[in-house]
PDB file of C-alpha atoms and ligand atoms in Angstrom:
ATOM      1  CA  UNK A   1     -21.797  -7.889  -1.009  1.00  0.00           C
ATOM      2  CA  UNK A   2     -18.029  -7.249  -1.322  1.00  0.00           C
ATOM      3  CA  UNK A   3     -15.277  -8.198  -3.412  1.00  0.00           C
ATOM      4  CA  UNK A   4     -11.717  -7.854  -4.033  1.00  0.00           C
ATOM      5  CA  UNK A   5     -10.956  -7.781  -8.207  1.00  0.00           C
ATOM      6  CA  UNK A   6      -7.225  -9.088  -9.243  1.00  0.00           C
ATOM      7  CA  UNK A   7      -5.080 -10.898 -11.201  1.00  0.00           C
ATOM      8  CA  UNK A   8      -3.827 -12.984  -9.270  1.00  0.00           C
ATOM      9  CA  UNK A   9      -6.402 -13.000  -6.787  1.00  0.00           C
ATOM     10  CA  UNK A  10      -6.236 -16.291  -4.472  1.00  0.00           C
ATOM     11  CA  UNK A  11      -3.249 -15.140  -2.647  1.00  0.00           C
ATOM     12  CA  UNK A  12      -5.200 -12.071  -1.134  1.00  0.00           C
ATOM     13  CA  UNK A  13      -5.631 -11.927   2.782  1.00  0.00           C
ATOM     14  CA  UNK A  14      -8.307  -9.481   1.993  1.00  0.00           C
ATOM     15  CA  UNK A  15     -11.273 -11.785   2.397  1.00  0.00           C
ATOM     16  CA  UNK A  16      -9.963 -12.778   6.147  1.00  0.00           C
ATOM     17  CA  UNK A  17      -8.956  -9.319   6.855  1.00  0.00           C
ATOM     18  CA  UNK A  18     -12.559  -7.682   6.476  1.00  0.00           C
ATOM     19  CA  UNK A  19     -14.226 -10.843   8.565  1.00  0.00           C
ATOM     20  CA  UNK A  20     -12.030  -9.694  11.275  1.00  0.00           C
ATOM     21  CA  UNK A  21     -13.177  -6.174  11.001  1.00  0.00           C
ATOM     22  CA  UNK A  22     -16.610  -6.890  10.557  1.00  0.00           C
ATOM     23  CA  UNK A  23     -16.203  -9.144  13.683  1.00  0.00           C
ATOM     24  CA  UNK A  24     -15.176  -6.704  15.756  1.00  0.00           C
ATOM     25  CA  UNK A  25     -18.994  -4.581  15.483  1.00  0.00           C
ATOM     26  CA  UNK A  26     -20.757  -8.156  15.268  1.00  0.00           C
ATOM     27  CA  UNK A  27     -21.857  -7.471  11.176  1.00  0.00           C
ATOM     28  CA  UNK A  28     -22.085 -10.277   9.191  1.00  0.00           C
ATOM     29  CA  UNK A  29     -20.354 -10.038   5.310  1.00  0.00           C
ATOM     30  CA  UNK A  30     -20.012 -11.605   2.625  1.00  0.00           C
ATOM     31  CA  UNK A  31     -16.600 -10.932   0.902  1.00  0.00           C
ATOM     32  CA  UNK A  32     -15.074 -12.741  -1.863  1.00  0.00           C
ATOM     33  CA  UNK A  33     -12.137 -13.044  -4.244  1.00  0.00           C
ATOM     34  CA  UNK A  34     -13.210 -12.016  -7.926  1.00  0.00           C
ATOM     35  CA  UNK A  35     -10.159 -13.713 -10.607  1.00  0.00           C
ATOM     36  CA  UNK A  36     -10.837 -11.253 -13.839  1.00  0.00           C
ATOM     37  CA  UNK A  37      -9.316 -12.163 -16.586  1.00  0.00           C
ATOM     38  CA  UNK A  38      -6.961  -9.425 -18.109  1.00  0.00           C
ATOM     39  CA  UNK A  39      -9.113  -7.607 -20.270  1.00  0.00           C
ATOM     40  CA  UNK A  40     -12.522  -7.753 -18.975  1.00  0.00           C
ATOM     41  CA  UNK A  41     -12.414  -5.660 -15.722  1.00  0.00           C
ATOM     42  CA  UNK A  42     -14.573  -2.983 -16.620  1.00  0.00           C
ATOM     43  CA  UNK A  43     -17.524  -5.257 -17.486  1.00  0.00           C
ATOM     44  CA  UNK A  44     -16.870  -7.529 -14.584  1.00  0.00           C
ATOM     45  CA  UNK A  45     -17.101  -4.378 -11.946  1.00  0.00           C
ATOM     46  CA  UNK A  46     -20.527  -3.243 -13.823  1.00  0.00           C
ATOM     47  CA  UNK A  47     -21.557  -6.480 -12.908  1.00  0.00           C
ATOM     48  CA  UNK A  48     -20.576  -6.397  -9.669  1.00  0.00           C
ATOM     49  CA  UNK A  49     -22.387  -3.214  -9.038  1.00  0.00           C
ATOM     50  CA  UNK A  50     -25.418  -4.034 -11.084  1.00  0.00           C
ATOM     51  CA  UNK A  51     -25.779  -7.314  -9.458  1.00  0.00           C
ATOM     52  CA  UNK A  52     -25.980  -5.597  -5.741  1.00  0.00           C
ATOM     53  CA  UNK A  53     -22.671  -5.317  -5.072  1.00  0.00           C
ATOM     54  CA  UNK A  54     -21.730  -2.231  -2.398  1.00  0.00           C
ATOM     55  CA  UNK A  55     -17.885  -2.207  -2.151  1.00  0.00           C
ATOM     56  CA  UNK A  56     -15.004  -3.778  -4.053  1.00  0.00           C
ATOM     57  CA  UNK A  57     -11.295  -3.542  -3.455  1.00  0.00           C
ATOM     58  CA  UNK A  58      -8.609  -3.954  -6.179  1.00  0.00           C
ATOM     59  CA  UNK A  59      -5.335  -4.817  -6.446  1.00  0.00           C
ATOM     60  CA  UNK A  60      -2.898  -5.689  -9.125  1.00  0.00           C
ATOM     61  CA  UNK A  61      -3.018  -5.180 -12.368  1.00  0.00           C
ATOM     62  CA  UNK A  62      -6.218  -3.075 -11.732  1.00  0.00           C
ATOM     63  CA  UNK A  63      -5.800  -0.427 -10.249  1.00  0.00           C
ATOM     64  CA  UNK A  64      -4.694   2.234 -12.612  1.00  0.00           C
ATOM     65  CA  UNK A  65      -7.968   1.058 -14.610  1.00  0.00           C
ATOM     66  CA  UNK A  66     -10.162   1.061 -11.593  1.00  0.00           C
ATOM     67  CA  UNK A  67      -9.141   5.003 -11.213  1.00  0.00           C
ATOM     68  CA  UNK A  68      -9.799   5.470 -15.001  1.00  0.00           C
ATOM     69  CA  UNK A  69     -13.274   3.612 -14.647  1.00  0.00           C
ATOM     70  CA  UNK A  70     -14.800   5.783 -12.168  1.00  0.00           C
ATOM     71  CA  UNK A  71     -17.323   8.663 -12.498  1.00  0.00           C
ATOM     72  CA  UNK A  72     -15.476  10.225  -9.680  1.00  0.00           C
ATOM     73  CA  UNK A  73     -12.361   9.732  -7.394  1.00  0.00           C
ATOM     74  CA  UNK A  74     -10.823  11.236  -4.223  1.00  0.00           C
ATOM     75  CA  UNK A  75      -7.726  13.313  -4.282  1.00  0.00           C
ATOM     76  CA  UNK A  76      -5.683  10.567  -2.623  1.00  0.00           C
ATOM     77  CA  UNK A  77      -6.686   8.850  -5.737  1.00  0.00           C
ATOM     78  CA  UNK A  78      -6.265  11.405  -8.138  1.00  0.00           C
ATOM     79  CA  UNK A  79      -2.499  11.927  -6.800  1.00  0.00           C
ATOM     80  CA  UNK A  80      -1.862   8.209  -6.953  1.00  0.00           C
ATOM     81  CA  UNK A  81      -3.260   8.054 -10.811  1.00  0.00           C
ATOM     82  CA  UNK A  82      -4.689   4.292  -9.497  1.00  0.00           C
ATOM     83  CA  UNK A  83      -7.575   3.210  -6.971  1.00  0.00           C
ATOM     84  CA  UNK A  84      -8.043   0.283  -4.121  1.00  0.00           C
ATOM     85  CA  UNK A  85     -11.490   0.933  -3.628  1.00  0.00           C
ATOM     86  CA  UNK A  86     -14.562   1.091  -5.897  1.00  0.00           C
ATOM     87  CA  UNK A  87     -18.170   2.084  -4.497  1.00  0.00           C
ATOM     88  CA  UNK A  88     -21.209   3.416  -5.776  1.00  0.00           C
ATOM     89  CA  UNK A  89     -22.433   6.952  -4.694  1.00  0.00           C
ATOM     90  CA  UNK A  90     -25.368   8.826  -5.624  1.00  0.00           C
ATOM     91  CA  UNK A  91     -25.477   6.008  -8.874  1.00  0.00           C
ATOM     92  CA  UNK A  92     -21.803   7.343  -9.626  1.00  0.00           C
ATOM     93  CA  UNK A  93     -19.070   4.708  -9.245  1.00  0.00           C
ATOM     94  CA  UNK A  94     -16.229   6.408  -6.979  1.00  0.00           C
ATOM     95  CA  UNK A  95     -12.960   5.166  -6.460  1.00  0.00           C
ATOM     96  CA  UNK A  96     -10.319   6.110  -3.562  1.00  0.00           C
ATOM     97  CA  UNK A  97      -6.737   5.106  -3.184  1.00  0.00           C
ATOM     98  CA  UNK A  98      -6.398   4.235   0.701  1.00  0.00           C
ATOM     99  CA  UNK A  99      -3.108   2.613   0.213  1.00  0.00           C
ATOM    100  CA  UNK A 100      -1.064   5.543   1.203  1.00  0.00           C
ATOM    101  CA  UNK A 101      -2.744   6.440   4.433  1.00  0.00           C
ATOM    102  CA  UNK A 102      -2.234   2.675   5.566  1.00  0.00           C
ATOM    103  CA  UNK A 103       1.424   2.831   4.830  1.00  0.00           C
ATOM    104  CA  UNK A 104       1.653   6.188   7.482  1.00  0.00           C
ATOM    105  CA  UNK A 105      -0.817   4.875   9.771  1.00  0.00           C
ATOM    106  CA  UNK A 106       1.166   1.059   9.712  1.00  0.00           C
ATOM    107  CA  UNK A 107       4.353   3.189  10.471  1.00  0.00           C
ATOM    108  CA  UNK A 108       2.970   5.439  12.667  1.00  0.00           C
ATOM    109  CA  UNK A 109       0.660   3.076  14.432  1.00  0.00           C
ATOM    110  CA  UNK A 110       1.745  -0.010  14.358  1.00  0.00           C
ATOM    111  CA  UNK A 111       5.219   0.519  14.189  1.00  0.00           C
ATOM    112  CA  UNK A 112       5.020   3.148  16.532  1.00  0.00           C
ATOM    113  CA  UNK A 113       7.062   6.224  14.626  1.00  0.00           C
ATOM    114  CA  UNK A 114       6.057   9.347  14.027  1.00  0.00           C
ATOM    115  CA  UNK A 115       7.435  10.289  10.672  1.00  0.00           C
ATOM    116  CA  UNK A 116       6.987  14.731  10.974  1.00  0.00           C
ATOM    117  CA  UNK A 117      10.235  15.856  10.708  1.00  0.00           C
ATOM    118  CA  UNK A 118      11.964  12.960   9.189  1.00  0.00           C
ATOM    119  CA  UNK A 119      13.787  12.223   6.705  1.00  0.00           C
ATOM    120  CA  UNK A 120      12.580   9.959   4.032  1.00  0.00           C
ATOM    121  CA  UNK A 121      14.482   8.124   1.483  1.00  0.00           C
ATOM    122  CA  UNK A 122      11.972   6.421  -1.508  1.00  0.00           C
ATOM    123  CA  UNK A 123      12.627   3.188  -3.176  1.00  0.00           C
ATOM    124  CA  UNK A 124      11.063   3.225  -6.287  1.00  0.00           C
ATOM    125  CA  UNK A 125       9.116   4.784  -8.470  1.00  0.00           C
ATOM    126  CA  UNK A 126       6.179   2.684  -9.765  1.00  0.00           C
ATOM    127  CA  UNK A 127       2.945   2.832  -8.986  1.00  0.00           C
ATOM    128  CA  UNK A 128       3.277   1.499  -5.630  1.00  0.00           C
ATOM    129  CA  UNK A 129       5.465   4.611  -4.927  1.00  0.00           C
ATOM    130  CA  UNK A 130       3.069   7.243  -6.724  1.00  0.00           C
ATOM    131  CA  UNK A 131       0.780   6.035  -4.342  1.00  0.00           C
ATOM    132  CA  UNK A 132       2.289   7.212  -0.924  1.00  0.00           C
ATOM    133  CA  UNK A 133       4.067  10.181  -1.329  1.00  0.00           C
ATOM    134  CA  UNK A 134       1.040  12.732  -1.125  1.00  0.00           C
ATOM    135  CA  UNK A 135       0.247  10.886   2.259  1.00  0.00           C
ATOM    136  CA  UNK A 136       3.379  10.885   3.523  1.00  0.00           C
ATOM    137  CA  UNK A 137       4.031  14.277   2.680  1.00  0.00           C
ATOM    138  CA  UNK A 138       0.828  15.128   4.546  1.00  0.00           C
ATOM    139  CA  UNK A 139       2.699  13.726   7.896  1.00  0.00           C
ATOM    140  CA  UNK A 140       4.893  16.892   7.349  1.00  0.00           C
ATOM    141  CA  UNK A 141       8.502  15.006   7.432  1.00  0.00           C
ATOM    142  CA  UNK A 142      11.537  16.836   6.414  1.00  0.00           C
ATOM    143  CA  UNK A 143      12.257  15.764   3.403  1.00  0.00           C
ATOM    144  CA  UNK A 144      11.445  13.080   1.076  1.00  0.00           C
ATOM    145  CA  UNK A 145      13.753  11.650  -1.302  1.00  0.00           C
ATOM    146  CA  UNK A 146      13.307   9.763  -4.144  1.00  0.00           C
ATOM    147  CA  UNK A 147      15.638   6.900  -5.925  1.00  0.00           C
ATOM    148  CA  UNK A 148      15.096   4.430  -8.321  1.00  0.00           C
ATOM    149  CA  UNK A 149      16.664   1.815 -10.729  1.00  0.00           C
ATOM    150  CA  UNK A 150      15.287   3.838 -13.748  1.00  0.00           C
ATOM    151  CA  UNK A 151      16.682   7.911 -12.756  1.00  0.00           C
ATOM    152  CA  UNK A 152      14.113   9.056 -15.350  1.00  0.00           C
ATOM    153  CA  UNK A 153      10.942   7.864 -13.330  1.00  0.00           C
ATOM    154  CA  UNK A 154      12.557   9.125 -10.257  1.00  0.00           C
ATOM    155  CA  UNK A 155      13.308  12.676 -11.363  1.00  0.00           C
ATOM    156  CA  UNK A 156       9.610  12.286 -13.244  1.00  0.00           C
ATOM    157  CA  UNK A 157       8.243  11.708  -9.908  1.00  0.00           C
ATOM    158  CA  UNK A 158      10.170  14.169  -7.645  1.00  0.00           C
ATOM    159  CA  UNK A 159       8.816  16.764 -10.024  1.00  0.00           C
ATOM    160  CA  UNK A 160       4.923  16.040  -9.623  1.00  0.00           C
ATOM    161  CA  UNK A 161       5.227  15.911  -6.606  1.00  0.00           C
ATOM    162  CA  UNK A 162       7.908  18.986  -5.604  1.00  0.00           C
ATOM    163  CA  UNK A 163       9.943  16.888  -3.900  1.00  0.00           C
ATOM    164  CA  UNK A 164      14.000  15.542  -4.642  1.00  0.00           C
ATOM    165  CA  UNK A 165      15.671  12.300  -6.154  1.00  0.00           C
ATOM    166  CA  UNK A 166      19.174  11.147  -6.747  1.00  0.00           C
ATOM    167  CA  UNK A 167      20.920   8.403  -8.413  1.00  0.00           C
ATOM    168  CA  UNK A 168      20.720   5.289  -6.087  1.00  0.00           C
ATOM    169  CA  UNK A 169      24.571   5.151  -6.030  1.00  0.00           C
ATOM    170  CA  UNK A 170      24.413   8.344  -4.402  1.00  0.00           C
ATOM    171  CA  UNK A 171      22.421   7.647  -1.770  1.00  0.00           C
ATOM    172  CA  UNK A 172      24.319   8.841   1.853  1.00  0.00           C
ATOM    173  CA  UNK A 173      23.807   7.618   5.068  1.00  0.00           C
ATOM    174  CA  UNK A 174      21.305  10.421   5.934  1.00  0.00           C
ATOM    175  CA  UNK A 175      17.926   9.325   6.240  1.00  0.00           C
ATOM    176  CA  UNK A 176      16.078   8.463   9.268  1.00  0.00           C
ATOM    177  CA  UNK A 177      13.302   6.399   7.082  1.00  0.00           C
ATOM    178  CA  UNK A 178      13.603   4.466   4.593  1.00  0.00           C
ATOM    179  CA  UNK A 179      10.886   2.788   2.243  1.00  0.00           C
ATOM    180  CA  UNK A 180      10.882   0.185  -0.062  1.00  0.00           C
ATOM    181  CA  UNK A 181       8.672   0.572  -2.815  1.00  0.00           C
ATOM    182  CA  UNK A 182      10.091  -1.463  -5.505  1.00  0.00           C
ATOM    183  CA  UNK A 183       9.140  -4.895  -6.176  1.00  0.00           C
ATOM    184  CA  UNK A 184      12.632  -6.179  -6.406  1.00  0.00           C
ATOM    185  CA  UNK A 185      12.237  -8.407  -3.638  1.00  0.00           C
ATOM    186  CA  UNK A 186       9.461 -10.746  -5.329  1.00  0.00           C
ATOM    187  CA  UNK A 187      12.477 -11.185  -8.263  1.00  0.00           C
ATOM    188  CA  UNK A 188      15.115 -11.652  -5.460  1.00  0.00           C
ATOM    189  CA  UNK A 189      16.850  -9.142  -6.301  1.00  0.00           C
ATOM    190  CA  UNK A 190      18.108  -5.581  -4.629  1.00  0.00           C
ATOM    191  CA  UNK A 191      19.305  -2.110  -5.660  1.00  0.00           C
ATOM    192  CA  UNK A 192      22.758  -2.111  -4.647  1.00  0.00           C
ATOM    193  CA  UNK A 193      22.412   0.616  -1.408  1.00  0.00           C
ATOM    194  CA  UNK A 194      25.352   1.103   0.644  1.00  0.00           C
ATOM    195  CA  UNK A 195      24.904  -1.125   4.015  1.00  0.00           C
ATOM    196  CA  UNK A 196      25.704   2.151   5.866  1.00  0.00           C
ATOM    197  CA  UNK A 197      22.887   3.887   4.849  1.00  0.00           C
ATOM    198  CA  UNK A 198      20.755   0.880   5.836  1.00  0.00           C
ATOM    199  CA  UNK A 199      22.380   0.577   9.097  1.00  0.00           C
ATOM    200  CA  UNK A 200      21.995   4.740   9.403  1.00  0.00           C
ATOM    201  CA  UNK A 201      18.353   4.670   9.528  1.00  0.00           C
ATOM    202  CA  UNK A 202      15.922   4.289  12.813  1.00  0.00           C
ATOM    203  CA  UNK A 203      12.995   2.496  10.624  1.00  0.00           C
ATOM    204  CA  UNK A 204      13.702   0.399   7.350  1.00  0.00           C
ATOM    205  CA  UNK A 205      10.208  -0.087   5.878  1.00  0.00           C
ATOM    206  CA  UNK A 206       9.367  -3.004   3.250  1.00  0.00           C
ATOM    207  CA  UNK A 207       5.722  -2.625   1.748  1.00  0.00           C
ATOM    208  CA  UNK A 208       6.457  -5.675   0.771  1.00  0.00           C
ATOM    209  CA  UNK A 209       5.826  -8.621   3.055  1.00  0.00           C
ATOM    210  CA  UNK A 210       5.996 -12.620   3.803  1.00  0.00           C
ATOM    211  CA  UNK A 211       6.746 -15.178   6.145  1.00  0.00           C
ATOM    212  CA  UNK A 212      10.163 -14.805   6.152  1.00  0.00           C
ATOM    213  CA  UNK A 213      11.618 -11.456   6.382  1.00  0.00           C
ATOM    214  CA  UNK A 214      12.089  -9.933   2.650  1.00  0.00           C
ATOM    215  CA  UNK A 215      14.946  -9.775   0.991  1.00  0.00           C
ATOM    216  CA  UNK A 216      15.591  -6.369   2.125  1.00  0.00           C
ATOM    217  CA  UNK A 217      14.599  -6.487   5.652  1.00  0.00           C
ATOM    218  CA  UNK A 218      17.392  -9.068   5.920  1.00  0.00           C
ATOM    219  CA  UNK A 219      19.928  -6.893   4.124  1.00  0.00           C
ATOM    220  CA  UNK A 220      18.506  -4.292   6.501  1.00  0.00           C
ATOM    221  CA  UNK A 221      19.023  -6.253   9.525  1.00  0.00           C
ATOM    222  CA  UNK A 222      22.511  -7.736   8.603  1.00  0.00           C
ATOM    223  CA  UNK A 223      23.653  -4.305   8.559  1.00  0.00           C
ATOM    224  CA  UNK A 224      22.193  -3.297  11.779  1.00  0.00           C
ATOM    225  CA  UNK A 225      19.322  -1.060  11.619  1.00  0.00           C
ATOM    226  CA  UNK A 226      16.923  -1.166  14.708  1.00  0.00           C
ATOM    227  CA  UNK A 227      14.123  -0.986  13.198  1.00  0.00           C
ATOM    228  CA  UNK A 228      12.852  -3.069  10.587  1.00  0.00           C
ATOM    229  CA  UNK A 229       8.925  -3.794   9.594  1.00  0.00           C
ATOM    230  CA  UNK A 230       7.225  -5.374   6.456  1.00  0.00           C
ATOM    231  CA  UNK A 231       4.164  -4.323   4.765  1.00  0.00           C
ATOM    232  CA  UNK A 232       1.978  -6.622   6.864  1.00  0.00           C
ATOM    233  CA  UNK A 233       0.425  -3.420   8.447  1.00  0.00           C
ATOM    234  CA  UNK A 234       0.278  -1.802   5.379  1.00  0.00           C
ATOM    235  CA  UNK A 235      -2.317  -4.363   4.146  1.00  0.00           C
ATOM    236  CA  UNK A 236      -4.365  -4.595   7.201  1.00  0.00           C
ATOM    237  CA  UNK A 237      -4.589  -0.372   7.364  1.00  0.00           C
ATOM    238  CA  UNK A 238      -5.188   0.070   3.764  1.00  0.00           C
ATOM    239  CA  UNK A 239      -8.365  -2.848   4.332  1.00  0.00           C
ATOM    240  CA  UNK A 240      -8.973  -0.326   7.487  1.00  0.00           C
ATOM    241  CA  UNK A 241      -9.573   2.481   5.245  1.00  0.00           C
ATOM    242  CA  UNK A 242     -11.953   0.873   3.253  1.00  0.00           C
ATOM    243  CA  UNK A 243     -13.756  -0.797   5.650  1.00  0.00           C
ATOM    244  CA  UNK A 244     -14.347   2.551   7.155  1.00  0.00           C
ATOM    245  CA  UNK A 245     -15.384   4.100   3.973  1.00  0.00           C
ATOM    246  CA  UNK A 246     -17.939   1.695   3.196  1.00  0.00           C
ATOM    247  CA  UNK A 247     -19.615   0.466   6.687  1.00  0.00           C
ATOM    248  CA  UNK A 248     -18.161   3.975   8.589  1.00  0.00           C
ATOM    249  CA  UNK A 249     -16.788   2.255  11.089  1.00  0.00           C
ATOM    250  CA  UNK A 250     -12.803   2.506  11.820  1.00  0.00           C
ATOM    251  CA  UNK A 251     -11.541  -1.244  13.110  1.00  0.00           C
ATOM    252  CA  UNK A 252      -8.358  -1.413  15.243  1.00  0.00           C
ATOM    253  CA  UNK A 253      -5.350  -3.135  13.155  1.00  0.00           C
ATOM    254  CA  UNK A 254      -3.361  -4.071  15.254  1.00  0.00           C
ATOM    255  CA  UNK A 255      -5.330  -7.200  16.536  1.00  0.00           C
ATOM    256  CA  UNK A 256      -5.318  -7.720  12.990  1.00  0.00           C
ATOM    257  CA  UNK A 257      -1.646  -7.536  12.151  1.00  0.00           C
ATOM    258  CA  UNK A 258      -0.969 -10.454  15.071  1.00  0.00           C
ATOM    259  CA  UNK A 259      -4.070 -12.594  13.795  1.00  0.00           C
ATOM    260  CA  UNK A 260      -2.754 -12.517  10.451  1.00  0.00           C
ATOM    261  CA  UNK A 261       0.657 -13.287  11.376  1.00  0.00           C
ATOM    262  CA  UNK A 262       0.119 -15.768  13.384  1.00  0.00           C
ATOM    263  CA  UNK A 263      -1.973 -17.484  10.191  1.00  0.00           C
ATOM    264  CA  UNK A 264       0.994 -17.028   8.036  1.00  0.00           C
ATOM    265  CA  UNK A 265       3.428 -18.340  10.405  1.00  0.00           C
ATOM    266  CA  UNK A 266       1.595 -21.605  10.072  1.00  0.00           C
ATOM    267  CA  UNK A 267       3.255 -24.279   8.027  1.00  0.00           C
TER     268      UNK A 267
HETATM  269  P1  ATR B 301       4.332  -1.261  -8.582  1.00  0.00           P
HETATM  270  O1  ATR B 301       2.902  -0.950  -8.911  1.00  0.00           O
HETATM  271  O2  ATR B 301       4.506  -2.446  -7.671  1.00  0.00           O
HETATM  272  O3  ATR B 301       5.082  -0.068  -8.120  1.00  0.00           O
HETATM  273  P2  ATR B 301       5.686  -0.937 -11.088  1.00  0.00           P
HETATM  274  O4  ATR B 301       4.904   0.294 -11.392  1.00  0.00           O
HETATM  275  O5  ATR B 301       5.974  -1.910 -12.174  1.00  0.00           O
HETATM  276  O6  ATR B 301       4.973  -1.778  -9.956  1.00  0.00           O
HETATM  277  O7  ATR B 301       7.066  -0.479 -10.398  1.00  0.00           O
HETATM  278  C1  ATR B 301       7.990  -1.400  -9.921  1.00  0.00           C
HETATM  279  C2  ATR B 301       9.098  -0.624  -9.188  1.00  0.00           C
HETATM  280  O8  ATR B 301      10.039  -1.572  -8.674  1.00  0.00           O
HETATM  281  C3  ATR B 301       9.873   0.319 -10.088  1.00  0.00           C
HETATM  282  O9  ATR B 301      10.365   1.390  -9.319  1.00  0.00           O
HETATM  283  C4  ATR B 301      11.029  -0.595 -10.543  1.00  0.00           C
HETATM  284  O10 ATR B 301      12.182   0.094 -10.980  1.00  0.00           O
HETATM  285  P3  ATR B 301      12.299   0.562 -12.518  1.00  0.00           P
HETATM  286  O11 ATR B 301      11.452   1.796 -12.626  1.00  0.00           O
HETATM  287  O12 ATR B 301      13.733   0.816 -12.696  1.00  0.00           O
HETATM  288  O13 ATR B 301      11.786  -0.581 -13.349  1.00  0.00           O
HETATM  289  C5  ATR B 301      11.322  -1.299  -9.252  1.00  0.00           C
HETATM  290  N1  ATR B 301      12.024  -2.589  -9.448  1.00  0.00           N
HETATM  291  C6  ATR B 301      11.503  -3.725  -9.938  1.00  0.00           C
HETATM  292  N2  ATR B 301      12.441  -4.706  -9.940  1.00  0.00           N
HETATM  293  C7  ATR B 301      13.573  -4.160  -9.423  1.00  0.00           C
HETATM  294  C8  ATR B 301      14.884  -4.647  -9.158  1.00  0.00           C
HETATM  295  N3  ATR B 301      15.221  -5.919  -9.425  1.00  0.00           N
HETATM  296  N4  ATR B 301      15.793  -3.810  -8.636  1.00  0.00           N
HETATM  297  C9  ATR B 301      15.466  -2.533  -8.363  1.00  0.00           C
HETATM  298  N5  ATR B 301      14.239  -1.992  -8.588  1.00  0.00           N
HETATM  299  C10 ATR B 301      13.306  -2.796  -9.113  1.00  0.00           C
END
C-alpha cells in the first residue's frame, strides 16, 4: 500500500500519476490520498507503516517534518533539510527528497535542455528552492544565481550552498535559465524582473504549474522568451523517482506529462 500525506491533499495528481507508472510493467497498486490534520503527522505515518504500508509520498506542509521523522535520509534529502518520500528499510523509516532530480530531469528530458554550462538565475529561496540547487549543481552549469524577495534568505542560501545571489532589482539580462521557485504565482503576484532579462533567456522554468500558463510563464512569454515550461514535468519526474525507489523500476514521463495534460485540459 501507498500513500501520499498533505495538507491539502485532494488536489494531488499523485494517485493518477503512479497508476500510470504501475501500468506501464502491468503491477497492480493501491495508492491513496492521506488528509492529516496539522499536527498529527508523525502518528499518522507510524500508522501507515505499522498498518502495512510500503511507500508514502509527502507534500506540503510535511515535508520538512517528514525529513526530521526519519531514522535515516539520503543526501539529496539532507541538502534539501525536507523529504518527498518515506519508506521503511531494514525496520528504519528512510526518507529521500527526489524533487530536485525531477526538476533537472523535466528540463533536461522533457524539455529537452541540457543545463552543463549554463547559466542559472534562482527565484526564491524557500524550501522549494533549498530543494534543487544540490541537483542542479550536480548537472555542472556555470553558474547559479540566487534572488529573492527577502535578500537575507538569498544570501543565507548562496552561502550553504557556495554559490552567488543579488538583489532582484539587480538582476541583468545574463542568464540562459531561469527558475521560478517562489510561490508568488498562487498569490498572483510577481517579483518585479526586468522583461529583458526574461526575454534574454533560452528556457524560463515555472515549478509551478496549471491549466493556464502561470502568471510568470505569461510575463515570460509577453516578453519573448522561446522557451517557456511549467512544473508539470517536475511532478511527474519527482513521482518517477519514487516509483523507482520503491518498486525499482524507472517509468518513462513523458507519456505521463501528455496524459496528465490532456486530463487537466478538460473542462
Ligand atoms: P516553498 O516551500 O514553496 O518554497 P516557502 O518556503 O514559504 O515555500 O517559500 C516561498 C518562496 O516564495 C520564498 O522565496 C518567498 O519569498 P520571501 O522569502 O521573500 O518570502 C517567495 N514568495 C512568496 N510570495 C511571493 C511574492 N508575492 N513575490 C515574490 N516572492 C514570493
Amino acid at each position: 500500500m501507498f500513500a501520499v500525506f498533505g495538507n491539502p491533499v485532494a488536489h494531488s495528481w499523485s494517485p493518477q500519476i503512479h497508476q500510470c507508472f504501475a501500468s506501464q510493467e502491468g503491477r497492480q497498486l493501491v495508492y491513496e490520498r492521506r488528509l492529516v490534520p496539522i499536527d498529527s503527522f508523525a502518528d499518522k505515518v507510524q500508522e501507515f507503516f505499522r498498518s502495512g504500508g510500503v511507500g508514502a509520498n509527502v507534500t506540503v506542509p510535511f515535508k520538512t517534518e517528514a525529513f526530521q521523522l526519519a531514522d535515516e535520509v539520503s543526501e539529496r534529502a539532507q541538502a534539501a533539510q525536507a523529504a518527498n518520500t518515506l519508506f521503511m528499510r531494514n525496520g528504519r523509516l528512510y526518507a529521500d527528497n527526489t524533487d530536485g532530480v525531477g526538476l533537472v530531469r523535466a528540463i533536461e528530458q522533457v524539455a529537452n535542455y541540457g543545463l552543463c554550462d549554463k547559466r542559472i538565475l534562482l527565484l526564491g529561496a524557500g524550501g522549494a528552492a533549498q530543494g534543487v540547487i544540490q541537483p542542479l549543481l550536480n548537472q555542472r552549469p556555470a553558474s547559479i544565481s540566487i534572488a529573492n524577495r527577502t535578500v537575507t534568505k538569498a544570501e543565507k542560501l548562496a552561502a550553504k550552498f557556495a554559490t552567488s545571489w543579488l538583489p532582484v532589482n539587480e538582476i541583468k539580462p545574463d542568464y540562459d535559465v531561469i527558475i521560478n521557485a517562489t510561490s508568488g504565482s498562487l498569490q498572483g503576484e510577481m517579483m518585479p524582473i526586468d522583461l529583458a532579462v526574461l526575454a534574454r533567456a533560452e528556457l524560463v522554468y515555472d515549478m509551478m504549474y496549471g491549466s493556464e500558463p502561470t502568471l510568470f510563464l505569461q510575463q515570460a512569454q509577453q516578453a519573448g522568451c522561446r522557451q517557456t515550461v511549467d512544473g508539470l514535468g517536475m511532478l511527474v519526474a519527482q513521482a518517477a523517482e519514487s516509483y523507482y525507489l520503491w518498486h525499482g523500476f524507472r517509468p518513462d514521463i513523458n507519456d505521463v506529462v501528455l496524459a496528465l495534460r490532456q486530463q487537466m485540459d478538460q473542462p
